PDB file of N, CA and C in Angstrom:
ATOM      1  N   UNK A1449      -2.646 -10.415  26.781  1.00  0.00           N
ATOM      2  CA  UNK A1449      -2.148  -9.152  26.302  1.00  0.00           C
ATOM      3  C   UNK A1449      -2.979  -8.642  25.119  1.00  0.00           C
ATOM      4  N   UNK A1450      -3.368  -9.558  24.260  1.00  0.00           N
ATOM      5  CA  UNK A1450      -4.152  -9.137  23.106  1.00  0.00           C
ATOM      6  C   UNK A1450      -5.524  -8.616  23.515  1.00  0.00           C
ATOM      7  N   UNK A1451      -6.058  -9.164  24.589  1.00  0.00           N
ATOM      8  CA  UNK A1451      -7.354  -8.679  25.073  1.00  0.00           C
ATOM      9  C   UNK A1451      -7.210  -7.243  25.572  1.00  0.00           C
ATOM     10  N   UNK A1452      -6.084  -6.933  26.221  1.00  0.00           N
ATOM     11  CA  UNK A1452      -5.848  -5.571  26.690  1.00  0.00           C
ATOM     12  C   UNK A1452      -5.646  -4.619  25.512  1.00  0.00           C
ATOM     13  N   UNK A1453      -5.031  -5.109  24.444  1.00  0.00           N
ATOM     14  CA  UNK A1453      -4.842  -4.255  23.262  1.00  0.00           C
ATOM     15  C   UNK A1453      -6.168  -3.936  22.586  1.00  0.00           C
ATOM     16  N   UNK A1454      -7.122  -4.842  22.643  1.00  0.00           N
ATOM     17  CA  UNK A1454      -8.436  -4.578  22.047  1.00  0.00           C
ATOM     18  C   UNK A1454      -9.130  -3.424  22.745  1.00  0.00           C
ATOM     19  N   UNK A1455      -8.857  -3.262  24.031  1.00  0.00           N
ATOM     20  CA  UNK A1455      -9.481  -2.182  24.785  1.00  0.00           C
ATOM     21  C   UNK A1455      -8.807  -0.839  24.516  1.00  0.00           C
ATOM     22  N   UNK A1456      -7.515  -0.846  24.243  1.00  0.00           N
ATOM     23  CA  UNK A1456      -6.769   0.389  24.011  1.00  0.00           C
ATOM     24  C   UNK A1456      -6.519   0.529  22.504  1.00  0.00           C
ATOM     25  N   UNK A1457      -7.427   1.207  21.825  1.00  0.00           N
ATOM     26  CA  UNK A1457      -7.364   1.296  20.368  1.00  0.00           C
ATOM     27  C   UNK A1457      -6.155   2.081  19.876  1.00  0.00           C
ATOM     28  N   UNK A1458      -5.771   3.123  20.577  1.00  0.00           N
ATOM     29  CA  UNK A1458      -4.633   3.925  20.148  1.00  0.00           C
ATOM     30  C   UNK A1458      -3.349   3.104  20.166  1.00  0.00           C
ATOM     31  N   UNK A1459      -3.122   2.365  21.239  1.00  0.00           N
ATOM     32  CA  UNK A1459      -1.936   1.526  21.325  1.00  0.00           C
ATOM     33  C   UNK A1459      -1.965   0.430  20.270  1.00  0.00           C
ATOM     34  N   UNK A1460      -3.136  -0.130  20.022  1.00  0.00           N
ATOM     35  CA  UNK A1460      -3.269  -1.166  19.001  1.00  0.00           C
ATOM     36  C   UNK A1460      -2.910  -0.624  17.625  1.00  0.00           C
ATOM     37  N   UNK A1461      -3.392   0.557  17.273  1.00  0.00           N
ATOM     38  CA  UNK A1461      -3.089   1.114  15.966  1.00  0.00           C
ATOM     39  C   UNK A1461      -1.624   1.531  15.843  1.00  0.00           C
ATOM     40  N   UNK A1462      -1.035   2.022  16.911  1.00  0.00           N
ATOM     41  CA  UNK A1462       0.400   2.348  16.889  1.00  0.00           C
ATOM     42  C   UNK A1462       1.208   1.074  16.672  1.00  0.00           C
ATOM     43  N   UNK A1463       0.842   0.007  17.377  1.00  0.00           N
ATOM     44  CA  UNK A1463       1.538  -1.269  17.202  1.00  0.00           C
ATOM     45  C   UNK A1463       1.354  -1.797  15.788  1.00  0.00           C
ATOM     46  N   UNK A1464       0.165  -1.647  15.239  1.00  0.00           N
ATOM     47  CA  UNK A1464      -0.073  -2.104  13.865  1.00  0.00           C
ATOM     48  C   UNK A1464       0.791  -1.336  12.865  1.00  0.00           C
ATOM     49  N   UNK A1465       0.879  -0.027  13.026  1.00  0.00           N
ATOM     50  CA  UNK A1465       1.669   0.786  12.098  1.00  0.00           C
ATOM     51  C   UNK A1465       3.155   0.462  12.224  1.00  0.00           C
ATOM     52  N   UNK A1466       3.618   0.240  13.443  1.00  0.00           N
ATOM     53  CA  UNK A1466       5.033  -0.068  13.659  1.00  0.00           C
ATOM     54  C   UNK A1466       5.382  -1.445  13.093  1.00  0.00           C
ATOM     55  N   UNK A1467       4.468  -2.386  13.151  1.00  0.00           N
ATOM     56  CA  UNK A1467       4.755  -3.757  12.717  1.00  0.00           C
ATOM     57  C   UNK A1467       4.612  -3.976  11.210  1.00  0.00           C
ATOM     58  N   UNK A1468       4.077  -3.010  10.483  1.00  0.00           N
ATOM     59  CA  UNK A1468       3.907  -3.177   9.032  1.00  0.00           C
ATOM     60  C   UNK A1468       5.233  -3.475   8.338  1.00  0.00           C
ATOM     61  N   UNK A1469       6.314  -2.696   8.568  1.00  0.00           N
ATOM     62  CA  UNK A1469       7.564  -3.028   7.870  1.00  0.00           C
ATOM     63  C   UNK A1469       8.119  -4.397   8.255  1.00  0.00           C
ATOM     64  N   UNK A1470       7.949  -4.791   9.499  1.00  0.00           N
ATOM     65  CA  UNK A1470       8.465  -6.085   9.929  1.00  0.00           C
ATOM     66  C   UNK A1470       7.726  -7.217   9.225  1.00  0.00           C
ATOM     67  N   UNK A1471       6.407  -7.108   9.143  1.00  0.00           N
ATOM     68  CA  UNK A1471       5.615  -8.141   8.465  1.00  0.00           C
ATOM     69  C   UNK A1471       5.975  -8.191   6.980  1.00  0.00           C
ATOM     70  N   UNK A1472       6.122  -7.034   6.362  1.00  0.00           N
ATOM     71  CA  UNK A1472       6.477  -7.003   4.938  1.00  0.00           C
ATOM     72  C   UNK A1472       7.866  -7.571   4.695  1.00  0.00           C
ATOM     73  N   UNK A1473       8.811  -7.270   5.569  1.00  0.00           N
ATOM     74  CA  UNK A1473      10.170  -7.815   5.420  1.00  0.00           C
ATOM     75  C   UNK A1473      10.158  -9.329   5.588  1.00  0.00           C
ATOM     76  N   UNK A1474       9.388  -9.834   6.535  1.00  0.00           N
ATOM     77  CA  UNK A1474       9.292 -11.284   6.716  1.00  0.00           C
ATOM     78  C   UNK A1474       8.683 -11.961   5.489  1.00  0.00           C
ATOM     79  N   UNK A1475       7.617 -11.371   4.941  1.00  0.00           N
ATOM     80  CA  UNK A1475       7.025 -11.928   3.714  1.00  0.00           C
ATOM     81  C   UNK A1475       8.023 -11.900   2.564  1.00  0.00           C
ATOM     82  N   UNK A1476       8.704 -10.774   2.379  1.00  0.00           N
ATOM     83  CA  UNK A1476       9.655 -10.653   1.270  1.00  0.00           C
ATOM     84  C   UNK A1476      10.805 -11.636   1.433  1.00  0.00           C
ATOM     85  N   UNK A1477      11.346 -11.747   2.646  1.00  0.00           N
ATOM     86  CA  UNK A1477      12.454 -12.684   2.871  1.00  0.00           C
ATOM     87  C   UNK A1477      12.008 -14.127   2.640  1.00  0.00           C
ATOM     88  N   UNK A1478      10.811 -14.463   3.084  1.00  0.00           N
ATOM     89  CA  UNK A1478      10.298 -15.812   2.859  1.00  0.00           C
ATOM     90  C   UNK A1478      10.118 -16.120   1.386  1.00  0.00           C
ATOM     91  N   UNK A1479       9.575 -15.165   0.640  1.00  0.00           N
ATOM     92  CA  UNK A1479       9.392 -15.388  -0.798  1.00  0.00           C
ATOM     93  C   UNK A1479      10.732 -15.471  -1.532  1.00  0.00           C
ATOM     94  N   UNK A1480      11.690 -14.652  -1.133  1.00  0.00           N
ATOM     95  CA  UNK A1480      13.017 -14.712  -1.760  1.00  0.00           C
ATOM     96  C   UNK A1480      13.676 -16.060  -1.492  1.00  0.00           C
ATOM     97  N   UNK A1481      13.560 -16.553  -0.259  1.00  0.00           N
ATOM     98  CA  UNK A1481      14.136 -17.864   0.043  1.00  0.00           C
ATOM     99  C   UNK A1481      13.435 -18.978  -0.727  1.00  0.00           C
ATOM    100  N   UNK A1482      12.128 -18.859  -0.920  1.00  0.00           N
ATOM    101  CA  UNK A1482      11.410 -19.861  -1.711  1.00  0.00           C
ATOM    102  C   UNK A1482      11.873 -19.828  -3.175  1.00  0.00           C
ATOM    103  N   UNK A1483      12.073 -18.618  -3.720  1.00  0.00           N
ATOM    104  CA  UNK A1483      12.572 -18.514  -5.095  1.00  0.00           C
ATOM    105  C   UNK A1483      13.996 -19.041  -5.219  1.00  0.00           C
ATOM    106  N   UNK A1484      14.836 -18.757  -4.233  1.00  0.00           N
ATOM    107  CA  UNK A1484      16.196 -19.304  -4.245  1.00  0.00           C
ATOM    108  C   UNK A1484      16.183 -20.824  -4.170  1.00  0.00           C
ATOM    109  N   UNK A1485      15.226 -21.375  -3.438  1.00  0.00           N
ATOM    110  CA  UNK A1485      15.101 -22.829  -3.389  1.00  0.00           C
ATOM    111  C   UNK A1485      14.820 -23.390  -4.774  1.00  0.00           C
ATOM    112  N   UNK A1486      13.907 -22.751  -5.501  1.00  0.00           N
ATOM    113  CA  UNK A1486      13.604 -23.219  -6.857  1.00  0.00           C
ATOM    114  C   UNK A1486      14.810 -23.135  -7.771  1.00  0.00           C
ATOM    115  N   UNK A1487      15.553 -22.041  -7.668  1.00  0.00           N
ATOM    116  CA  UNK A1487      16.749 -21.887  -8.488  1.00  0.00           C
ATOM    117  C   UNK A1487      17.817 -22.906  -8.101  1.00  0.00           C
ATOM    118  N   UNK A1488      18.028 -23.085  -6.805  1.00  0.00           N
ATOM    119  CA  UNK A1488      19.028 -24.050  -6.350  1.00  0.00           C
ATOM    120  C   UNK A1488      18.629 -25.475  -6.709  1.00  0.00           C
ATOM    121  N   UNK A1489      17.340 -25.748  -6.715  1.00  0.00           N
ATOM    122  CA  UNK A1489      16.884 -27.082  -7.097  1.00  0.00           C
ATOM    123  C   UNK A1489      17.187 -27.359  -8.559  1.00  0.00           C
ATOM    124  N   UNK A1490      16.928 -26.385  -9.410  1.00  0.00           N
ATOM    125  CA  UNK A1490      17.186 -26.577 -10.843  1.00  0.00           C
ATOM    126  C   UNK A1490      18.680 -26.733 -11.116  1.00  0.00           C
ATOM    127  N   UNK A1491      19.470 -25.832 -10.556  1.00  0.00           N
ATOM    128  CA  UNK A1491      20.915 -25.894 -10.772  1.00  0.00           C
ATOM    129  C   UNK A1491      21.510 -27.111 -10.069  1.00  0.00           C
ATOM    130  N   UNK A1492      21.017 -27.416  -8.869  1.00  0.00           N
ATOM    131  CA  UNK A1492      21.526 -28.562  -8.122  1.00  0.00           C
ATOM    132  C   UNK A1492      21.248 -29.878  -8.811  1.00  0.00           C
ATOM    133  N   UNK A1493      20.094 -29.981  -9.450  1.00  0.00           N
ATOM    134  CA  UNK A1493      19.781 -31.205 -10.185  1.00  0.00           C
ATOM    135  C   UNK A1493      20.756 -31.409 -11.333  1.00  0.00           C
ATOM    136  N   UNK A1494      21.052 -30.331 -12.044  1.00  0.00           N
ATOM    137  CA  UNK A1494      22.006 -30.423 -13.146  1.00  0.00           C
ATOM    138  C   UNK A1494      23.399 -30.787 -12.633  1.00  0.00           C
ATOM    139  N   UNK A1495      23.859 -30.098 -11.605  1.00  0.00           N
ATOM    140  CA  UNK A1495      25.197 -30.368 -11.068  1.00  0.00           C
ATOM    141  C   UNK A1495      25.281 -31.749 -10.431  1.00  0.00           C
ATOM    142  N   UNK A1496      24.202 -32.178  -9.794  1.00  0.00           N
ATOM    143  CA  UNK A1496      24.187 -33.498  -9.189  1.00  0.00           C
ATOM    144  C   UNK A1496      24.271 -34.590 -10.254  1.00  0.00           C
ATOM    145  N   UNK A1497      23.566 -34.380 -11.339  1.00  0.00           N
ATOM    146  CA  UNK A1497      23.656 -35.339 -12.444  1.00  0.00           C
ATOM    147  C   UNK A1497      25.048 -35.402 -13.039  1.00  0.00           C
ATOM    148  N   UNK A1498      25.660 -34.237 -13.206  1.00  0.00           N
ATOM    149  CA  UNK A1498      27.028 -34.215 -13.728  1.00  0.00           C
ATOM    150  C   UNK A1498      28.010 -34.859 -12.755  1.00  0.00           C
ATOM    151  N   UNK A1499      27.816 -34.627 -11.452  1.00  0.00           N
ATOM    152  CA  UNK A1499      28.683 -35.257 -10.445  1.00  0.00           C
ATOM    153  C   UNK A1499      28.505 -36.756 -10.409  1.00  0.00           C
ATOM    154  N   UNK A1500      27.277 -37.215 -10.593  1.00  0.00           N
ATOM    155  CA  UNK A1500      27.031 -38.653 -10.648  1.00  0.00           C
ATOM    156  C   UNK A1500      27.687 -39.296 -11.853  1.00  0.00           C
ATOM    157  N   UNK A1501      27.610 -38.616 -12.986  1.00  0.00           N
ATOM    158  CA  UNK A1501      28.280 -39.127 -14.191  1.00  0.00           C
ATOM    159  C   UNK A1501      29.786 -39.152 -13.988  1.00  0.00           C
ATOM    160  N   UNK A1502      30.331 -38.116 -13.349  1.00  0.00           N
ATOM    161  CA  UNK A1502      31.772 -38.079 -13.070  1.00  0.00           C
ATOM    162  C   UNK A1502      32.176 -39.200 -12.126  1.00  0.00           C
ATOM    163  N   UNK A1503      31.328 -39.507 -11.150  1.00  0.00           N
ATOM    164  CA  UNK A1503      31.632 -40.603 -10.228  1.00  0.00           C
ATOM    165  C   UNK A1503      31.646 -41.949 -10.952  1.00  0.00           C
ATOM    166  N   UNK A1504      30.690 -42.152 -11.840  1.00  0.00           N
ATOM    167  CA  UNK A1504      30.643 -43.410 -12.599  1.00  0.00           C
ATOM    168  C   UNK A1504      31.855 -43.521 -13.514  1.00  0.00           C
ATOM    169  N   UNK A1505      32.212 -42.426 -14.170  1.00  0.00           N
ATOM    170  CA  UNK A1505      33.387 -42.461 -15.055  1.00  0.00           C
ATOM    171  C   UNK A1505      34.674 -42.696 -14.262  1.00  0.00           C
ATOM    172  N   UNK A1506      34.769 -42.126 -13.057  1.00  0.00           N
ATOM    173  CA  UNK A1506      35.950 -42.359 -12.222  1.00  0.00           C
ATOM    174  C   UNK A1506      35.998 -43.814 -11.755  1.00  0.00           C
ATOM    175  N   UNK A1507      34.834 -44.403 -11.482  1.00  0.00           N
ATOM    176  CA  UNK A1507      34.821 -45.822 -11.110  1.00  0.00           C
ATOM    177  C   UNK A1507      35.267 -46.704 -12.273  1.00  0.00           C
ATOM    178  N   UNK A1508      34.842 -46.345 -13.485  1.00  0.00           N
ATOM    179  CA  UNK A1508      35.256 -47.123 -14.654  1.00  0.00           C
ATOM    180  C   UNK A1508      36.745 -46.994 -14.917  1.00  0.00           C
ATOM    181  N   UNK A1509      37.337 -45.896 -14.451  1.00  0.00           N
ATOM    182  CA  UNK A1509      38.774 -45.657 -14.631  1.00  0.00           C
ATOM    183  C   UNK A1509      39.581 -46.173 -13.438  1.00  0.00           C
ATOM    184  N   UNK A1510      38.933 -46.837 -12.480  1.00  0.00           N
ATOM    185  CA  UNK A1510      39.532 -47.402 -11.269  1.00  0.00           C
ATOM    186  C   UNK A1510      40.165 -46.349 -10.371  1.00  0.00           C
ATOM    187  N   UNK A1511      39.602 -45.147 -10.337  1.00  0.00           N
ATOM    188  CA  UNK A1511      40.032 -44.083  -9.427  1.00  0.00           C
ATOM    189  C   UNK A1511      38.970 -43.987  -8.326  1.00  0.00           C
ATOM    190  N   UNK A1512      39.125 -44.822  -7.314  1.00  0.00           N
ATOM    191  CA  UNK A1512      38.076 -44.952  -6.311  1.00  0.00           C
ATOM    192  C   UNK A1512      37.965 -43.723  -5.407  1.00  0.00           C
ATOM    193  N   UNK A1513      39.070 -43.080  -5.093  1.00  0.00           N
ATOM    194  CA  UNK A1513      39.025 -41.882  -4.247  1.00  0.00           C
ATOM    195  C   UNK A1513      38.313 -40.744  -4.977  1.00  0.00           C
ATOM    196  N   UNK A1514      38.625 -40.573  -6.255  1.00  0.00           N
ATOM    197  CA  UNK A1514      37.965 -39.526  -7.033  1.00  0.00           C
ATOM    198  C   UNK A1514      36.474 -39.829  -7.215  1.00  0.00           C
ATOM    199  N   UNK A1515      36.147 -41.115  -7.340  1.00  0.00           N
ATOM    200  CA  UNK A1515      34.744 -41.501  -7.469  1.00  0.00           C
ATOM    201  C   UNK A1515      33.985 -41.198  -6.179  1.00  0.00           C
ATOM    202  N   UNK A1516      34.605 -41.467  -5.042  1.00  0.00           N
ATOM    203  CA  UNK A1516      33.958 -41.184  -3.761  1.00  0.00           C
ATOM    204  C   UNK A1516      33.757 -39.684  -3.572  1.00  0.00           C
ATOM    205  N   UNK A1517      34.755 -38.891  -3.932  1.00  0.00           N
ATOM    206  CA  UNK A1517      34.639 -37.436  -3.799  1.00  0.00           C
ATOM    207  C   UNK A1517      33.567 -36.905  -4.747  1.00  0.00           C
ATOM    208  N   UNK A1518      33.529 -37.402  -5.960  1.00  0.00           N
ATOM    209  CA  UNK A1518      32.504 -36.962  -6.915  1.00  0.00           C
ATOM    210  C   UNK A1518      31.107 -37.337  -6.437  1.00  0.00           C
ATOM    211  N   UNK A1519      30.958 -38.513  -5.878  1.00  0.00           N
ATOM    212  CA  UNK A1519      29.653 -38.927  -5.359  1.00  0.00           C
ATOM    213  C   UNK A1519      29.254 -38.083  -4.160  1.00  0.00           C
ATOM    214  N   UNK A1520      30.214 -37.738  -3.301  1.00  0.00           N
ATOM    215  CA  UNK A1520      29.915 -36.896  -2.142  1.00  0.00           C
ATOM    216  C   UNK A1520      29.500 -35.494  -2.571  1.00  0.00           C
ATOM    217  N   UNK A1521      30.194 -34.928  -3.531  1.00  0.00           N
ATOM    218  CA  UNK A1521      29.830 -33.595  -4.037  1.00  0.00           C
ATOM    219  C   UNK A1521      28.455 -33.639  -4.699  1.00  0.00           C
ATOM    220  N   UNK A1522      28.184 -34.695  -5.447  1.00  0.00           N
ATOM    221  CA  UNK A1522      26.871 -34.834  -6.075  1.00  0.00           C
ATOM    222  C   UNK A1522      25.773 -34.933  -5.019  1.00  0.00           C
ATOM    223  N   UNK A1523      26.046 -35.596  -3.906  1.00  0.00           N
ATOM    224  CA  UNK A1523      25.064 -35.700  -2.836  1.00  0.00           C
ATOM    225  C   UNK A1523      24.839 -34.353  -2.163  1.00  0.00           C
ATOM    226  N   UNK A1524      25.911 -33.578  -1.977  1.00  0.00           N
ATOM    227  CA  UNK A1524      25.781 -32.296  -1.294  1.00  0.00           C
ATOM    228  C   UNK A1524      25.027 -31.253  -2.111  1.00  0.00           C
ATOM    229  N   UNK A1525      25.140 -31.279  -3.419  1.00  0.00           N
ATOM    230  CA  UNK A1525      24.461 -30.271  -4.237  1.00  0.00           C
ATOM    231  C   UNK A1525      23.111 -30.747  -4.762  1.00  0.00           C
ATOM    232  N   UNK A1526      22.718 -31.967  -4.418  1.00  0.00           N
ATOM    233  CA  UNK A1526      21.438 -32.460  -4.907  1.00  0.00           C
ATOM    234  C   UNK A1526      20.291 -31.681  -4.248  1.00  0.00           C
ATOM    235  N   UNK A1527      19.131 -31.636  -4.876  1.00  0.00           N
ATOM    236  CA  UNK A1527      18.011 -30.853  -4.345  1.00  0.00           C
ATOM    237  C   UNK A1527      17.426 -31.393  -3.051  1.00  0.00           C
ATOM    238  N   UNK A1528      17.876 -32.521  -2.582  1.00  0.00           N
ATOM    239  CA  UNK A1528      17.369 -33.061  -1.325  1.00  0.00           C
ATOM    240  C   UNK A1528      18.302 -32.754  -0.160  1.00  0.00           C
ATOM    241  N   UNK A1529      19.411 -32.091  -0.422  1.00  0.00           N
ATOM    242  CA  UNK A1529      20.379 -31.798   0.621  1.00  0.00           C
ATOM    243  C   UNK A1529      20.274 -30.377   1.121  1.00  0.00           C
ATOM    244  N   UNK A1530      21.289 -29.609   0.845  1.00  0.00           N
ATOM    245  CA  UNK A1530      21.411 -28.251   1.366  1.00  0.00           C
ATOM    246  C   UNK A1530      20.289 -27.316   0.884  1.00  0.00           C
ATOM    247  N   UNK A1531      19.862 -27.329  -0.387  1.00  0.00           N
ATOM    248  CA  UNK A1531      18.792 -26.402  -0.792  1.00  0.00           C
ATOM    249  C   UNK A1531      17.472 -26.600  -0.053  1.00  0.00           C
ATOM    250  N   UNK A1532      17.273 -27.771   0.524  1.00  0.00           N
ATOM    251  CA  UNK A1532      16.044 -28.003   1.278  1.00  0.00           C
ATOM    252  C   UNK A1532      15.974 -27.075   2.493  1.00  0.00           C
ATOM    253  N   UNK A1533      17.132 -26.682   3.027  1.00  0.00           N
ATOM    254  CA  UNK A1533      17.159 -25.741   4.144  1.00  0.00           C
ATOM    255  C   UNK A1533      16.567 -24.392   3.744  1.00  0.00           C
ATOM    256  N   UNK A1534      16.798 -23.955   2.508  1.00  0.00           N
ATOM    257  CA  UNK A1534      16.201 -22.710   2.032  1.00  0.00           C
ATOM    258  C   UNK A1534      14.676 -22.808   2.030  1.00  0.00           C
ATOM    259  N   UNK A1535      14.172 -23.951   1.614  1.00  0.00           N
ATOM    260  CA  UNK A1535      12.725 -24.147   1.586  1.00  0.00           C
ATOM    261  C   UNK A1535      12.137 -24.097   2.989  1.00  0.00           C
ATOM    262  N   UNK A1536      12.799 -24.764   3.941  1.00  0.00           N
ATOM    263  CA  UNK A1536      12.297 -24.767   5.308  1.00  0.00           C
ATOM    264  C   UNK A1536      12.382 -23.387   5.932  1.00  0.00           C
ATOM    265  N   UNK A1537      13.497 -22.686   5.719  1.00  0.00           N
ATOM    266  CA  UNK A1537      13.653 -21.342   6.287  1.00  0.00           C
ATOM    267  C   UNK A1537      12.624 -20.381   5.693  1.00  0.00           C
ATOM    268  N   UNK A1538      12.399 -20.467   4.389  1.00  0.00           N
ATOM    269  CA  UNK A1538      11.386 -19.627   3.758  1.00  0.00           C
ATOM    270  C   UNK A1538      10.000 -19.916   4.288  1.00  0.00           C
ATOM    271  N   UNK A1539       9.695 -21.180   4.503  1.00  0.00           N
ATOM    272  CA  UNK A1539       8.396 -21.545   5.062  1.00  0.00           C
ATOM    273  C   UNK A1539       8.208 -21.032   6.481  1.00  0.00           C
ATOM    274  N   UNK A1540       9.276 -21.072   7.270  1.00  0.00           N
ATOM    275  CA  UNK A1540       9.197 -20.570   8.644  1.00  0.00           C
ATOM    276  C   UNK A1540       8.980 -19.060   8.642  1.00  0.00           C
ATOM    277  N   UNK A1541       9.691 -18.341   7.771  1.00  0.00           N
ATOM    278  CA  UNK A1541       9.506 -16.889   7.701  1.00  0.00           C
ATOM    279  C   UNK A1541       8.093 -16.523   7.240  1.00  0.00           C
ATOM    280  N   UNK A1542       7.579 -17.243   6.271  1.00  0.00           N
ATOM    281  CA  UNK A1542       6.214 -16.977   5.817  1.00  0.00           C
ATOM    282  C   UNK A1542       5.194 -17.295   6.914  1.00  0.00           C
ATOM    283  N   UNK A1543       5.427 -18.358   7.657  1.00  0.00           N
ATOM    284  CA  UNK A1543       4.515 -18.691   8.754  1.00  0.00           C
ATOM    285  C   UNK A1543       4.563 -17.633   9.852  1.00  0.00           C
ATOM    286  N   UNK A1544       5.760 -17.130  10.149  1.00  0.00           N
ATOM    287  CA  UNK A1544       5.891 -16.082  11.169  1.00  0.00           C
ATOM    288  C   UNK A1544       5.186 -14.804  10.721  1.00  0.00           C
ATOM    289  N   UNK A1545       5.356 -14.444   9.452  1.00  0.00           N
ATOM    290  CA  UNK A1545       4.693 -13.245   8.942  1.00  0.00           C
ATOM    291  C   UNK A1545       3.180 -13.406   8.955  1.00  0.00           C
ATOM    292  N   UNK A1546       2.700 -14.576   8.600  1.00  0.00           N
ATOM    293  CA  UNK A1546       1.265 -14.828   8.614  1.00  0.00           C
ATOM    294  C   UNK A1546       0.715 -14.786  10.040  1.00  0.00           C
ATOM    295  N   UNK A1547       1.455 -15.336  10.990  1.00  0.00           N
ATOM    296  CA  UNK A1547       1.005 -15.317  12.385  1.00  0.00           C
ATOM    297  C   UNK A1547       0.952 -13.887  12.921  1.00  0.00           C
ATOM    298  N   UNK A1548       1.985 -13.085  12.608  1.00  0.00           N
ATOM    299  CA  UNK A1548       1.975 -11.687  13.036  1.00  0.00           C
ATOM    300  C   UNK A1548       0.813 -10.931  12.411  1.00  0.00           C
ATOM    301  N   UNK A1549       0.594 -11.152  11.140  1.00  0.00           N
ATOM    302  CA  UNK A1549      -0.509 -10.484  10.442  1.00  0.00           C
ATOM    303  C   UNK A1549      -1.854 -10.876  11.056  1.00  0.00           C
ATOM    304  N   UNK A1550      -2.010 -12.148  11.323  1.00  0.00           N
ATOM    305  CA  UNK A1550      -3.268 -12.620  11.905  1.00  0.00           C
ATOM    306  C   UNK A1550      -3.487 -12.043  13.299  1.00  0.00           C
ATOM    307  N   UNK A1551      -2.436 -12.012  14.104  1.00  0.00           N
ATOM    308  CA  UNK A1551      -2.581 -11.495  15.476  1.00  0.00           C
ATOM    309  C   UNK A1551      -2.867 -10.000  15.503  1.00  0.00           C
ATOM    310  N   UNK A1552      -2.210  -9.249  14.634  1.00  0.00           N
ATOM    311  CA  UNK A1552      -2.303  -7.806  14.728  1.00  0.00           C
ATOM    312  C   UNK A1552      -3.428  -7.203  13.892  1.00  0.00           C
ATOM    313  N   UNK A1553      -3.690  -7.764  12.737  1.00  0.00           N
ATOM    314  CA  UNK A1553      -4.601  -7.105  11.806  1.00  0.00           C
ATOM    315  C   UNK A1553      -5.943  -7.806  11.654  1.00  0.00           C
ATOM    316  N   UNK A1554      -6.117  -8.959  12.255  1.00  0.00           N
ATOM    317  CA  UNK A1554      -7.386  -9.683  12.159  1.00  0.00           C
ATOM    318  C   UNK A1554      -8.081  -9.762  13.528  1.00  0.00           C
ATOM    319  N   UNK A1555      -7.858  -8.782  14.369  1.00  0.00           N
ATOM    320  CA  UNK A1555      -8.482  -8.771  15.704  1.00  0.00           C
ATOM    321  C   UNK A1555      -9.934  -8.353  15.593  1.00  0.00           C
TER     322      UNK A1555
END
């Protein structure tokens, strides 16, 4: 299909103009998700540390159920858990935008 687009310059330029907002939106969404990952990592590290301290204090107080819940919450908000999905999603969006840009504008 791309070989046929090289022959039809008018269609190629129309497709390029139409795809500009899509490529820009993909880049912007990817960068926003990457920035959110950084923010979630910083906040998650702080909250995870506080949850870990709460779990240790609950263990010292012999409240095993509260210690387990605190440890589980600390695991869920740690930077290796849920915020990692933001990093992967942002990377996928940036890769998609780069692939579209390469296919359409680097012919």
